[in-house]
Protein backbone atom coordinates (compact mmCIF):
# COMPACT_ATOMS: atom_id res chain seq x y z
CA UNK A 1 0.00 0.00 0.00
CA UNK A 2 1.09 3.55 -0.58
CA UNK A 3 0.52 6.16 2.10
CA UNK A 4 1.85 9.69 1.86
CA UNK A 5 4.11 8.69 -1.07
CA UNK A 6 5.70 5.86 0.93
CA UNK A 7 5.28 2.17 0.36
CA UNK A 8 3.84 0.55 3.47
CA UNK A 9 4.38 -3.19 3.91
CA UNK A 10 1.40 -4.24 5.99
CA UNK A 11 3.20 -7.31 7.34
CA UNK A 12 5.88 -5.05 8.82
CA UNK A 13 3.45 -2.62 10.44
CA UNK A 14 2.84 -4.90 13.42
CA UNK A 15 6.59 -5.51 13.86
CA UNK A 16 7.29 -1.79 13.45
CA UNK A 17 4.79 -0.99 16.20
CA UNK A 18 6.14 -3.68 18.53
CA UNK A 19 9.69 -2.49 17.87
CA UNK A 20 8.72 1.12 18.58
CA UNK A 21 6.99 0.15 21.83
CA UNK A 22 9.93 -1.98 23.00
CA UNK A 23 12.45 0.74 22.16
CA UNK A 24 10.26 3.29 23.95
CA UNK A 25 10.16 1.09 27.08
CA UNK A 26 13.90 0.45 26.82
CA UNK A 27 14.60 4.19 26.50
CA UNK A 28 12.54 4.97 29.59
CA UNK A 29 14.33 2.24 31.55
CA UNK A 30 17.73 3.47 30.37
CA UNK A 31 16.83 7.05 31.31
CA UNK A 32 15.94 5.78 34.79
CA UNK A 33 19.35 4.14 34.95
CA UNK A 34 20.99 7.57 34.89
CA UNK A 35 19.23 8.34 38.18
CA UNK A 36 20.55 5.19 39.88
CA UNK A 37 23.72 5.35 41.91
CA UNK A 38 26.57 3.89 39.86
CA UNK A 39 28.13 1.49 42.39
CA UNK A 40 25.26 -0.19 44.20
CA UNK A 41 24.08 -3.76 43.58
CA UNK A 42 20.61 -2.65 42.52
CA UNK A 43 22.00 -0.50 39.71
CA UNK A 44 24.28 -3.35 38.59
CA UNK A 45 21.26 -5.69 38.42
CA UNK A 46 19.33 -3.02 36.55
CA UNK A 47 22.19 -2.56 34.10
CA UNK A 48 22.32 -6.32 33.54
CA UNK A 49 18.56 -6.34 32.95
CA UNK A 50 18.86 -3.57 30.35
CA UNK A 51 21.65 -5.41 28.52
CA UNK A 52 19.50 -8.57 28.38
CA UNK A 53 16.54 -6.52 27.13
CA UNK A 54 18.77 -5.02 24.43
CA UNK A 55 19.82 -8.52 23.35
CA UNK A 56 16.17 -9.64 23.16
CA UNK A 57 15.14 -6.59 21.10
CA UNK A 58 18.05 -7.18 18.74
CA UNK A 59 17.26 -10.90 18.41
CA UNK A 60 13.55 -10.34 17.77
CA UNK A 61 13.69 -7.39 15.42
CA UNK A 62 17.18 -6.72 14.06
CA UNK A 63 18.71 -10.18 13.66
CA UNK A 64 15.76 -12.58 13.64
CA UNK A 65 16.11 -16.35 13.20
CA UNK A 66 12.92 -16.17 11.14
CA UNK A 67 13.39 -14.71 7.65
CA UNK A 68 13.73 -11.89 6.95
CA UNK A 69 16.48 -11.22 9.48
CA UNK A 70 15.50 -7.56 9.72
CA UNK A 71 11.90 -7.56 11.00
CA UNK A 72 11.33 -3.79 10.85
CA UNK A 73 11.68 -1.27 8.07
CA UNK A 74 14.80 0.86 8.30
CA UNK A 75 14.21 4.57 8.57
CA UNK A 76 14.87 6.42 5.35
CSV table of C-alpha atoms in Angstrom, one decimal:
chain,number,residue,atom,x,y,z
A,1,UNK,CA,0.0,0.0,0.0
A,2,UNK,CA,1.1,3.5,-0.6
A,3,UNK,CA,0.5,6.2,2.1
A,4,UNK,CA,1.9,9.7,1.9
A,5,UNK,CA,4.1,8.7,-1.1
A,6,UNK,CA,5.7,5.9,0.9
A,7,UNK,CA,5.3,2.2,0.4
A,8,UNK,CA,3.8,0.6,3.5
A,9,UNK,CA,4.4,-3.2,3.9
A,10,UNK,CA,1.4,-4.2,6.0
A,11,UNK,CA,3.2,-7.3,7.3
A,12,UNK,CA,5.9,-5.1,8.8
A,13,UNK,CA,3.5,-2.6,10.4
A,14,UNK,CA,2.8,-4.9,13.4
A,15,UNK,CA,6.6,-5.5,13.9
A,16,UNK,CA,7.3,-1.8,13.5
A,17,UNK,CA,4.8,-1.0,16.2
A,18,UNK,CA,6.1,-3.7,18.5
A,19,UNK,CA,9.7,-2.5,17.9
A,20,UNK,CA,8.7,1.1,18.6
A,21,UNK,CA,7.0,0.1,21.8
A,22,UNK,CA,9.9,-2.0,23.0
A,23,UNK,CA,12.5,0.7,22.2
A,24,UNK,CA,10.3,3.3,24.0
A,25,UNK,CA,10.2,1.1,27.1
A,26,UNK,CA,13.9,0.5,26.8
A,27,UNK,CA,14.6,4.2,26.5
A,28,UNK,CA,12.5,5.0,29.6
A,29,UNK,CA,14.3,2.2,31.6
A,30,UNK,CA,17.7,3.5,30.4
A,31,UNK,CA,16.8,7.1,31.3
A,32,UNK,CA,15.9,5.8,34.8
A,33,UNK,CA,19.4,4.1,34.9
A,34,UNK,CA,21.0,7.6,34.9
A,35,UNK,CA,19.2,8.3,38.2
A,36,UNK,CA,20.6,5.2,39.9
A,37,UNK,CA,23.7,5.3,41.9
A,38,UNK,CA,26.6,3.9,39.9
A,39,UNK,CA,28.1,1.5,42.4
A,40,UNK,CA,25.3,-0.2,44.2
A,41,UNK,CA,24.1,-3.8,43.6
A,42,UNK,CA,20.6,-2.6,42.5
A,43,UNK,CA,22.0,-0.5,39.7
A,44,UNK,CA,24.3,-3.4,38.6
A,45,UNK,CA,21.3,-5.7,38.4
A,46,UNK,CA,19.3,-3.0,36.5
A,47,UNK,CA,22.2,-2.6,34.1
A,48,UNK,CA,22.3,-6.3,33.5
A,49,UNK,CA,18.6,-6.3,33.0
A,50,UNK,CA,18.9,-3.6,30.3
A,51,UNK,CA,21.6,-5.4,28.5
A,52,UNK,CA,19.5,-8.6,28.4
A,53,UNK,CA,16.5,-6.5,27.1
A,54,UNK,CA,18.8,-5.0,24.4
A,55,UNK,CA,19.8,-8.5,23.3
A,56,UNK,CA,16.2,-9.6,23.2
A,57,UNK,CA,15.1,-6.6,21.1
A,58,UNK,CA,18.1,-7.2,18.7
A,59,UNK,CA,17.3,-10.9,18.4
A,60,UNK,CA,13.5,-10.3,17.8
A,61,UNK,CA,13.7,-7.4,15.4
A,62,UNK,CA,17.2,-6.7,14.1
A,63,UNK,CA,18.7,-10.2,13.7
A,64,UNK,CA,15.8,-12.6,13.6
A,65,UNK,CA,16.1,-16.3,13.2
A,66,UNK,CA,12.9,-16.2,11.1
A,67,UNK,CA,13.4,-14.7,7.7
A,68,UNK,CA,13.7,-11.9,6.9
A,69,UNK,CA,16.5,-11.2,9.5
A,70,UNK,CA,15.5,-7.6,9.7
A,71,UNK,CA,11.9,-7.6,11.0
A,72,UNK,CA,11.3,-3.8,10.9
A,73,UNK,CA,11.7,-1.3,8.1
A,74,UNK,CA,14.8,0.9,8.3
A,75,UNK,CA,14.2,4.6,8.6
A,76,UNK,CA,14.9,6.4,5.3
